[in-house]
Amino acid sequence: MTKFIIRRVLSLIPTMFIIVTLSFFLIRFAPGGPFSSEKKLPEQVLQNILKKYHMDEPLGKQYLRYMGDILKGDLGPSYRYKDQTVTELIKQTMPNSILLGSIALGLAVFFGVGVGIISALKQNRWQDYMAMSLAVVGISVPLFVIGPILQLVFAMKLHLLPTSGWITGRAGILALIMPAFTLSFPYFAYIARLSRGSVLEVLRSDYIRTARAKGLKESVVVAKHVLKGAMLPVVSYLGPAFAGIITGSVVVETVFVVPGVGKIFVQSALNRDYTLIMGDIIVYSLILVAMNFVVDIVYGFLDPRIAYK
Amino acid sequence: MTDEVILQVKDLKTYFHVDEGIVKAVDGVSFNLRKGETLGIVGESGSGKSVTNLSIINMIPNPPGRIAGGEVLFHGADLLKMPVKDLRSIRGNKISMIFQDPMTSLNPFLRISTQMVETIVLHQGLDKKAAKAKAIEMLKLAGIPAPEKRIDQYPHQFSGGMRQRVMIAMGLSCNPEILIADEPTSALDVTIQAQILDLMKDLTARLGTAVILITHSLGVVAGMCDTLCVMYAGRVVERGATGEIFAEPKHPYTQGLIKSVPRLDQAQGDRLRSIRGQPPNVIDLPDCCPFYPRCDKAMDICKRKYPATTEYGNGRAVSCWLYTEAK
Amino acid sequence: MSPKKNQAVNEFNQQVKPVSLWADAWKRLRKNKMALFGLWVVGIYVTVSLAAPILPLYDFSSQELTHVNLPPSLKPAGQVALQRLQKRIAELEAAGGFREDLKSDLVSAKAEYERLTAEISTKPVHQRVYILGTDYLGRDMLARTIYGGRISIMIGLVGTITAVLIGIVIGSIAGYVGGRTDNFLMRFVDILYGLPYMLVVIILMSLVPEGTNSIVILFVAIAALSWLTIARVVRGQIMSLKNAEFVEAARSMGAGSGRIIFRHLLPNTLGVIIIFATLQLPSFIMNESFLSFLGLGVSAPSASWGTLVSEGVQGMELYPWRLLVPAIAMTLFLFAMNFLGDGLRDALDPQSKNRT
Ligand SMILES: Nc1ncnc2c1ncn2[C@@H]1O[C@H](COP(=O)(O)OP(=O)(O)O)[C@@H](O)[C@H]1O
Ligand code: SF4
Ligand SMILES: [Mg+2]
């Protein structure tokens, strides 16, 4: 087990190396630099700026310098947010995004699995129809529609919740409710459908027939024999779900003005703030890779057939 | 084997409502099982053997299935009308089941110990420790080497034959009166089949358990069973003592089945004969003998009406127009 | 009752209806009310989108400054605007003659009122009826939503077709050739699968020089990363069919690989391809509008549903129809597509009915 973990961690290094290298060169060769959209600068000023950011050096040297900096945890200065380094920007925004994302994922898993199981156990009854219609709504309605509509209803019309802002502001924890529910909704929907399907599949399996033939109560059959196997697909979906939540948080943070990575990510893309984009890519890939790693381990715990080799 | 009848199945009917129509998977099946008896149910795949036995412990998936009629009397009490709670105290306790595919019949996510102990604790009222000791004893009886160690393993760590031994140990762990074995060896290697059958025969004889052995192979039945039911398209077409049926099969289908069994004493060059044609799809069958398209002796009436059952006493009976007139 | 000669009969002389996969699927689909509803809605949307240029719609891009932010109404626009001015004048007068800053507002409102009364009967624009209201530049929301839908649906269609084609090619190669090629391709697919690909698209969009036609880039960017599922599915199907008897037969008769793939294997995977294409289309539209919402997608003067929603979000407290009209139009379509997709899957692949 320990060996497996060490090997998995080591295998992350080349993956990260490739991601960083690829994005470095992709971005350097992209047309239109970070300063191209500003007013035409005098030649001398431009030279100074390029010099300041070491962009006048040969590409190889820039690359080595960047790699060295990254190892030191320095992601360079932001081209746009003057006087702030990318590391600082990410450090300020990351905790907010992680908080929002984890709450959303937690809500999605909790309600998704619950609703999915109920749906499966009440297959083709009204509970099932209700739950699955709600799930189709969740899958069909884009985040940037749900978000504003929730704002319109709960903040502007009913005045129950703050329109936007963050927990550090006046609204406190209330400010988290709408963004977290909005972000979790599509993944709730997907997880509900997924767990319904997999519970139904397990319910039809031979070993459930055995458990029933042994005289076990239906509640014991479900709790002890069905759930573990049925949750495996949900666990493997957590990786993609997290990737999705990261993507979704870009919209949700924009709509609800949450000071998170997603928001500065969009801005960095709109502004072509290349060092910031790179920093975001690196951080996002790290999170994703770490998440998939956790999912693998949880999966292994649930499924005894998986041997860590 | 005594004469005390412990299970009576009377005119059992189990139908499935599917898109294409009504599947009469079991349509008027009757038989008796006596204490300690081994009863074989034979028939081609799809003839309704498994459905019959799931109906006995009232475990037909509904929908699409429905038990449309009949009685299953266990010591005189109708299992089909019993409250679920009472029925559960019989399942796995007085009547237990072993299924065809040992690879999928055990829960892959739980240790063997968990799966065996839960049954023993549930029905025998033992505490977990005593139940585990009992489980280990059963595994030893079932011929599993080093059961103290293996009991804590997961099903995937056992071979197919070993898993079926585990299933047998689990099935017999509460000392049931009836063990229903649904094709227990069909999914196993030929060499292991005989071992498993011997084990079942040996253990059930020792414990005095009555057995309903479902199989599609007459070869299996011959050495194991006291009595036989031959099923075709959801009905029992012939039943009686195994020896009598082998000696003098009456129904053309039984005759065909017996002719198709390979025999050691068969003369060289005698070709094995299999029954021509396919077993029917039992959706919306008209009133007729369902065997007539494949029957060499089919008559006009066979196409119009299902033959009544002719009883010969001693549990011997046949449903075929050839014998109704003779009577 | 003797069955007709050309009708199939089983051994019991019962008529057996010939069941073709497609007829059977259609029968199942017709029983599924939600799927039928989906089919109807999608049909209506597609018809309206195609017919938009010949429908009696106002120009979706012409701005009419006196008609800014008019609410949905069945009355002529001139009257609606007049009523609104009257209300405003009344409000301003009530708010008091004391406040200096409101005085100039009142004056200009009154002047506007005079002007509008004068020209209301002469200018034909004021006879327009905006049943779904107007936006912040006085453009007809109905026309904008329909034309926005045209663009969204078109992007969805072209993207889906591209993705399906790429997916079919790569999936068939991987499934048919197998071995190392398969291994390599599927590894590649696995890696891409793990990416939050909309973020990759965002980065790609930010790399494109400003001023390029962003719709084209959007097509390419989304399609380039959406063929993964189809490729996996097609590969699986082809692998399971590859050694089927009818393929062996074709091969023994000297059919080449290309012929086997196109004549024998792909037609048999058509069902799954249709299912996935139907489910892919709404996700395309969502992704496109996601980018447009962020300002990285379709750019003015073109508009997609995403752009309209993002415009509507500004000022939604005062002018909620500007958000609700495109939001509902879009959601209804996505809804219908998803129901249709689910229905098609249940109909074409009944075993999958109880999966997700
Ligand atoms: N869950 C079910 N739904 C529909 N039909 C079923 C179901 N289970 C069994 N059947 C039908 O009942 C008939 C008898 O099946 P079964 O008892 O399993 O045959 P076997 O004799 O091989 O055990 C078959 O035609 C089968 O199609
Ligand atoms: S009833 Fe007729 S068709 Fe059926 S087995 Fe007897 S002879 Fe054959
Ligand atoms: Mg069976």
Coordinates of C-alpha atoms in Angstrom, one line a residue, chain C:
Chain C
M1 CA -57.5 -18.5 -39.7
S2 CA -54.7 -19.3 -42.0
P3 CA -51.9 -16.9 -42.1
K4 CA -51.0 -15.2 -45.4
K5 CA -48.4 -16.8 -47.5
N6 CA -45.7 -14.2 -47.1
Q7 CA -46.1 -13.9 -43.4
A8 CA -43.7 -15.6 -41.0
V9 CA -45.2 -18.3 -38.9
N10 CA -43.8 -20.0 -35.8
E11 CA -44.0 -23.7 -35.1
F12 CA -47.5 -23.2 -33.5
N13 CA -48.8 -21.7 -36.7
Q14 CA -49.0 -18.3 -35.0
Q15 CA -48.2 -15.3 -37.0
V16 CA -44.9 -13.8 -36.2
K17 CA -44.6 -10.1 -36.8
P18 CA -41.3 -9.4 -38.6
V19 CA -39.4 -7.2 -36.2
S20 CA -36.8 -4.9 -37.6
L21 CA -34.6 -3.1 -35.1
W22 CA -35.8 0.3 -36.2
A23 CA -39.5 -0.5 -36.3
D24 CA -39.2 -1.9 -32.9
A25 CA -37.3 1.1 -31.6
W26 CA -39.9 3.4 -33.0
K27 CA -42.6 1.5 -31.3
R28 CA -40.8 1.9 -28.0
L29 CA -40.0 5.5 -28.6
R30 CA -43.7 6.3 -29.3
K31 CA -44.7 4.9 -25.9
N32 CA -42.3 7.2 -24.2
K33 CA -44.2 10.4 -23.6
M34 CA -41.3 12.5 -22.5
A35 CA -39.2 11.5 -25.5
L36 CA -42.1 12.3 -27.9
F37 CA -42.5 15.7 -26.2
G38 CA -38.7 16.2 -26.8
L39 CA -39.1 15.2 -30.4
W40 CA -41.9 17.7 -31.0
V41 CA -40.0 20.5 -29.2
V42 CA -36.8 19.9 -31.1
G43 CA -38.8 19.7 -34.4
I44 CA -40.4 23.0 -33.7
Y45 CA -37.1 24.7 -32.8
V46 CA -35.4 23.4 -35.9
T47 CA -38.3 24.4 -38.2
V48 CA -38.4 27.9 -36.7
S49 CA -34.6 28.3 -36.9
L50 CA -34.6 27.2 -40.5
A51 CA -37.5 29.4 -41.5
A52 CA -36.3 32.5 -39.5
P53 CA -35.4 34.6 -42.5
I54 CA -38.9 34.2 -44.0
L55 CA -40.8 34.6 -40.8
P56 CA -42.4 38.0 -40.1
L57 CA -39.8 39.0 -37.6
Y58 CA -38.3 42.4 -36.9
D59 CA -34.6 42.8 -37.7
F60 CA -32.7 41.2 -34.8
S61 CA -30.0 43.8 -34.9
S62 CA -31.7 47.1 -35.6
Q63 CA -31.6 49.4 -32.6
E64 CA -34.6 51.6 -31.8
L65 CA -33.6 54.0 -29.0
T66 CA -37.1 55.0 -28.0
H67 CA -37.9 51.3 -27.5
V68 CA -35.1 50.5 -25.1
N69 CA -36.0 47.9 -22.4
L70 CA -39.7 47.6 -23.2
P71 CA -41.4 44.8 -21.3
P72 CA -43.2 42.0 -23.2
S73 CA -46.6 43.3 -24.4
L74 CA -49.2 42.7 -27.0
K75 CA -49.7 46.4 -27.5
P76 CA -47.9 48.5 -30.1
A77 CA -44.5 49.6 -29.0
G78 CA -45.3 53.3 -29.2
Q79 CA -48.1 53.0 -26.7
V80 CA -46.1 50.9 -24.3
A81 CA -43.3 53.5 -24.5
L82 CA -45.8 56.3 -23.9
Q83 CA -47.3 54.6 -20.9
R84 CA -43.9 54.1 -19.5
L85 CA -43.1 57.8 -19.9
Q86 CA -46.4 58.8 -18.3
K87 CA -45.7 56.7 -15.4
R88 CA -42.2 58.1 -15.1
I89 CA -43.4 61.7 -15.3
A90 CA -46.0 60.9 -12.6
E91 CA -43.4 59.4 -10.4
L92 CA -41.0 62.3 -10.8
E93 CA -43.7 64.8 -10.1
A94 CA -44.7 62.9 -7.0
A95 CA -41.1 62.6 -5.8
G96 CA -41.3 66.3 -5.3
G97 CA -40.6 69.6 -6.9
F98 CA -37.9 70.3 -4.2
R99 CA -35.2 68.1 -5.6
E100 CA -33.1 70.0 -8.1
D101 CA -31.5 66.9 -9.6
L102 CA -34.9 65.5 -10.6
K103 CA -36.0 68.6 -12.2
S104 CA -33.9 68.2 -15.3
D105 CA -35.1 64.6 -15.5
L106 CA -38.6 65.7 -15.5
V107 CA -38.0 68.3 -18.2
S108 CA -36.4 65.8 -20.5
A109 CA -39.0 63.2 -19.8
K110 CA -41.7 65.7 -20.7
A111 CA -39.9 66.7 -23.9
E112 CA -39.5 63.0 -24.8
Y113 CA -43.2 62.5 -24.2
E114 CA -44.1 65.4 -26.5
R115 CA -41.8 64.1 -29.2
L116 CA -43.2 60.6 -29.0
T117 CA -46.8 61.8 -29.1
A118 CA -46.1 63.8 -32.2
E119 CA -44.4 61.0 -34.1
I120 CA -46.4 58.0 -32.9
S121 CA -48.9 58.0 -35.7
T122 CA -46.5 58.9 -38.4
K123 CA -43.6 56.6 -37.8
P124 CA -44.4 52.9 -38.6
V125 CA -41.8 51.6 -36.1
H126 CA -44.1 52.6 -33.3
Q127 CA -46.7 50.1 -34.5
R128 CA -44.3 47.2 -33.8
V129 CA -45.5 44.7 -31.2
Y130 CA -42.7 43.2 -29.1
I131 CA -44.4 40.2 -27.5
L132 CA -41.2 39.2 -25.7
G133 CA -40.0 42.8 -25.0
T134 CA -36.8 44.5 -26.1
D135 CA -33.2 44.6 -24.9
Y136 CA -31.0 47.5 -23.7
L137 CA -30.6 48.7 -27.3
G138 CA -34.3 48.5 -28.2
R139 CA -33.9 45.3 -30.2
D140 CA -36.7 42.7 -30.4
M141 CA -36.1 39.9 -27.9
L142 CA -38.2 37.5 -30.0
A143 CA -36.0 38.0 -33.1
R144 CA -32.9 38.0 -31.1
T145 CA -33.8 34.8 -29.3
I146 CA -34.7 33.0 -32.5
Y147 CA -31.5 34.2 -34.3
G148 CA -29.5 33.4 -31.2
G149 CA -31.0 29.9 -31.2
R150 CA -30.1 29.5 -34.9
I151 CA -26.4 30.2 -34.0
S152 CA -26.4 28.0 -31.0
I153 CA -28.2 25.1 -32.7
M154 CA -25.9 25.4 -35.7
I155 CA -22.8 25.4 -33.6
G156 CA -24.2 22.4 -31.8
L157 CA -24.9 20.6 -35.0
V158 CA -21.7 21.3 -36.7
G159 CA -19.7 20.5 -33.6
T160 CA -21.6 17.2 -33.0
I161 CA -21.1 16.1 -36.6
T162 CA -17.4 16.9 -36.5
A163 CA -17.0 15.2 -33.1
V164 CA -18.9 12.2 -34.3
L165 CA -16.8 11.9 -37.5
I166 CA -13.5 12.2 -35.6
G167 CA -14.8 9.8 -33.0
I168 CA -15.9 7.2 -35.6
V169 CA -12.6 7.3 -37.4
I170 CA -10.5 7.0 -34.3
G171 CA -12.8 4.6 -32.6
S172 CA -12.9 2.3 -35.6
I173 CA -9.2 2.3 -36.1
A174 CA -8.6 1.5 -32.4
G175 CA -11.2 -1.2 -32.3
Y176 CA -10.4 -2.8 -35.7
V177 CA -6.6 -2.7 -35.6
G178 CA -6.3 -3.4 -31.9
G179 CA -3.0 -4.1 -30.3
R180 CA -0.5 -1.3 -29.9
T181 CA -2.4 1.2 -32.0
D182 CA -5.5 0.7 -29.8
N183 CA -3.4 0.9 -26.7
F184 CA -1.9 4.2 -27.7
L185 CA -5.1 5.8 -28.9
M186 CA -7.0 4.8 -25.8
R187 CA -4.2 6.1 -23.6
F188 CA -4.5 9.4 -25.4
V189 CA -8.2 9.4 -25.0
D190 CA -7.9 8.6 -21.3
I191 CA -5.5 11.5 -20.7
L192 CA -7.8 14.0 -22.5
Y193 CA -10.8 12.6 -20.6
G194 CA -9.2 13.7 -17.3
L195 CA -8.8 17.3 -18.5
P196 CA -11.4 19.9 -17.5
Y197 CA -11.6 20.5 -21.2
M198 CA -13.6 23.7 -21.1
L199 CA -10.7 25.3 -19.4
V200 CA -8.4 24.1 -22.2
V201 CA -10.9 25.6 -24.7
I202 CA -10.8 28.9 -22.7
I203 CA -7.0 28.9 -22.9
L204 CA -7.1 28.1 -26.6
M205 CA -9.6 31.0 -27.2
S206 CA -7.2 33.3 -25.3
L207 CA -4.3 32.3 -27.6
V208 CA -6.2 33.2 -30.8
P209 CA -5.3 36.6 -32.1
E210 CA -8.0 39.1 -31.4
G211 CA -10.2 39.9 -34.3
T212 CA -10.3 36.4 -35.8
N213 CA -13.7 34.9 -36.5
S214 CA -14.3 33.4 -33.2
I215 CA -17.2 31.1 -34.2
V216 CA -14.9 29.1 -36.4
I217 CA -12.3 28.8 -33.6
L218 CA -15.0 27.8 -31.2
F219 CA -16.2 25.0 -33.5
V220 CA -12.7 23.7 -33.9
A221 CA -11.8 24.0 -30.2
I222 CA -14.9 22.3 -28.9
A223 CA -15.1 19.6 -31.6
A224 CA -11.4 18.8 -31.2
L225 CA -12.0 17.8 -27.6
S226 CA -15.5 16.2 -27.7
W227 CA -15.0 13.1 -29.8
L228 CA -13.7 11.1 -26.9
T229 CA -16.9 9.5 -25.8
I230 CA -18.0 8.6 -29.3
A231 CA -14.6 7.1 -30.0
R232 CA -14.8 4.9 -26.9
V233 CA -18.2 3.7 -27.7
V234 CA -17.5 3.0 -31.4
R235 CA -14.3 1.2 -30.4
G236 CA -16.2 -1.0 -27.9
Q237 CA -18.9 -1.9 -30.5
I238 CA -16.4 -2.7 -33.2
M239 CA -14.4 -4.8 -30.9
S240 CA -17.4 -6.8 -29.9
L241 CA -18.6 -7.2 -33.5
K242 CA -15.2 -7.7 -35.1
N243 CA -15.2 -11.5 -34.7
A244 CA -18.9 -11.9 -35.3
E245 CA -19.9 -14.5 -37.8
F246 CA -21.1 -12.2 -40.5
V247 CA -17.8 -10.3 -40.4
E248 CA -15.9 -13.6 -40.7
A249 CA -18.1 -14.4 -43.7
A250 CA -17.4 -11.1 -45.3
R251 CA -13.7 -11.5 -44.7
S252 CA -13.6 -15.0 -46.1
M253 CA -15.1 -13.7 -49.2
G254 CA -12.2 -11.4 -49.6
A255 CA -13.7 -8.1 -48.4
G256 CA -11.0 -5.5 -47.4
S257 CA -10.7 -3.9 -44.1
G258 CA -12.3 -0.6 -45.3
R259 CA -15.2 -2.4 -46.8
I260 CA -15.7 -4.5 -43.6
I261 CA -15.6 -1.4 -41.5
F262 CA -17.9 0.7 -43.6
R263 CA -20.3 -1.9 -44.9
H264 CA -20.5 -4.3 -42.1
L265 CA -19.3 -2.9 -38.8
L266 CA -20.4 0.8 -38.7
P267 CA -24.0 0.2 -39.8
N268 CA -24.3 -2.0 -36.8
T269 CA -23.1 0.6 -34.5
L270 CA -25.4 3.3 -35.9
G271 CA -27.8 3.0 -33.0
V272 CA -25.2 3.9 -30.4
I273 CA -23.8 6.6 -32.6
I274 CA -27.3 8.2 -32.8
I275 CA -27.8 8.0 -29.1
F276 CA -24.5 9.6 -28.3
A277 CA -24.9 12.3 -30.9
T278 CA -28.3 13.2 -29.5
L279 CA -26.8 13.5 -26.0
Q280 CA -23.8 15.3 -27.3
L281 CA -25.7 18.1 -29.0
P282 CA -27.0 19.7 -25.8
S283 CA -23.7 19.5 -24.2
F284 CA -22.2 21.3 -27.2
I285 CA -24.7 24.1 -27.0
M286 CA -24.1 24.4 -23.2
N287 CA -20.4 24.7 -23.8
E288 CA -20.7 27.2 -26.5
S289 CA -23.0 29.4 -24.4
F290 CA -20.8 28.9 -21.4
L291 CA -18.0 30.5 -23.4
S292 CA -20.2 33.2 -24.8
F293 CA -21.4 33.9 -21.4
L294 CA -17.9 34.5 -20.2
G295 CA -17.3 36.8 -23.2
L296 CA -15.0 34.3 -24.9
G297 CA -17.4 32.9 -27.5
V298 CA -19.6 34.3 -30.2
S299 CA -18.9 38.0 -30.6
A300 CA -21.1 40.9 -31.6
P301 CA -23.1 41.6 -33.8
S302 CA -23.8 37.8 -33.8
A303 CA -25.5 36.5 -30.7
S304 CA -26.0 33.1 -29.3
W305 CA -28.2 32.0 -26.4
G306 CA -25.2 32.3 -24.2
T307 CA -24.6 35.9 -25.2
L308 CA -28.2 36.8 -24.7
V309 CA -28.3 35.3 -21.3
S310 CA -25.1 37.1 -20.3
E311 CA -26.6 40.4 -21.6
G312 CA -29.8 39.7 -19.8
V313 CA -28.0 39.2 -16.5
Q314 CA -27.0 42.8 -16.5
G315 CA -30.1 44.6 -15.3
M316 CA -32.1 41.5 -14.6
E317 CA -33.6 43.1 -11.5
L318 CA -35.3 45.8 -13.5
Y319 CA -35.8 44.0 -16.8
P320 CA -36.1 40.3 -15.9
W321 CA -37.5 39.4 -19.3
R322 CA -34.2 40.1 -20.9
L323 CA -32.7 37.2 -18.8
L324 CA -35.8 34.9 -18.7
V325 CA -36.7 34.9 -22.4
P326 CA -33.4 33.5 -23.7
A327 CA -32.8 31.4 -20.6
I328 CA -36.2 29.7 -20.9
A329 CA -35.9 29.3 -24.7
M330 CA -32.5 27.7 -24.3
T331 CA -33.4 25.5 -21.3
L332 CA -36.5 24.2 -23.0
F333 CA -34.5 23.1 -26.0
L334 CA -31.7 21.4 -23.9
F335 CA -34.4 19.8 -21.8
A336 CA -36.1 18.4 -24.9
M337 CA -32.9 17.2 -26.4
N338 CA -32.0 15.4 -23.2
F339 CA -35.4 13.7 -23.0
L340 CA -35.1 12.8 -26.6
G341 CA -31.7 11.4 -26.1
D342 CA -32.7 9.3 -23.1
G343 CA -35.7 8.1 -25.0
L344 CA -33.7 7.1 -28.0
R345 CA -31.3 5.2 -25.8
D346 CA -34.1 3.3 -24.1
A347 CA -35.6 2.6 -27.5
L348 CA -32.5 1.5 -29.4
D349 CA -30.7 -0.2 -26.5
P350 CA -33.4 -1.5 -24.2
Q351 CA -30.9 -3.3 -22.0
S352 CA -29.4 0.0 -21.0
K353 CA -32.8 1.2 -19.8
N354 CA -32.0 1.2 -16.1
R355 CA -28.5 2.6 -16.4
T356 CA -28.0 6.3 -16.2

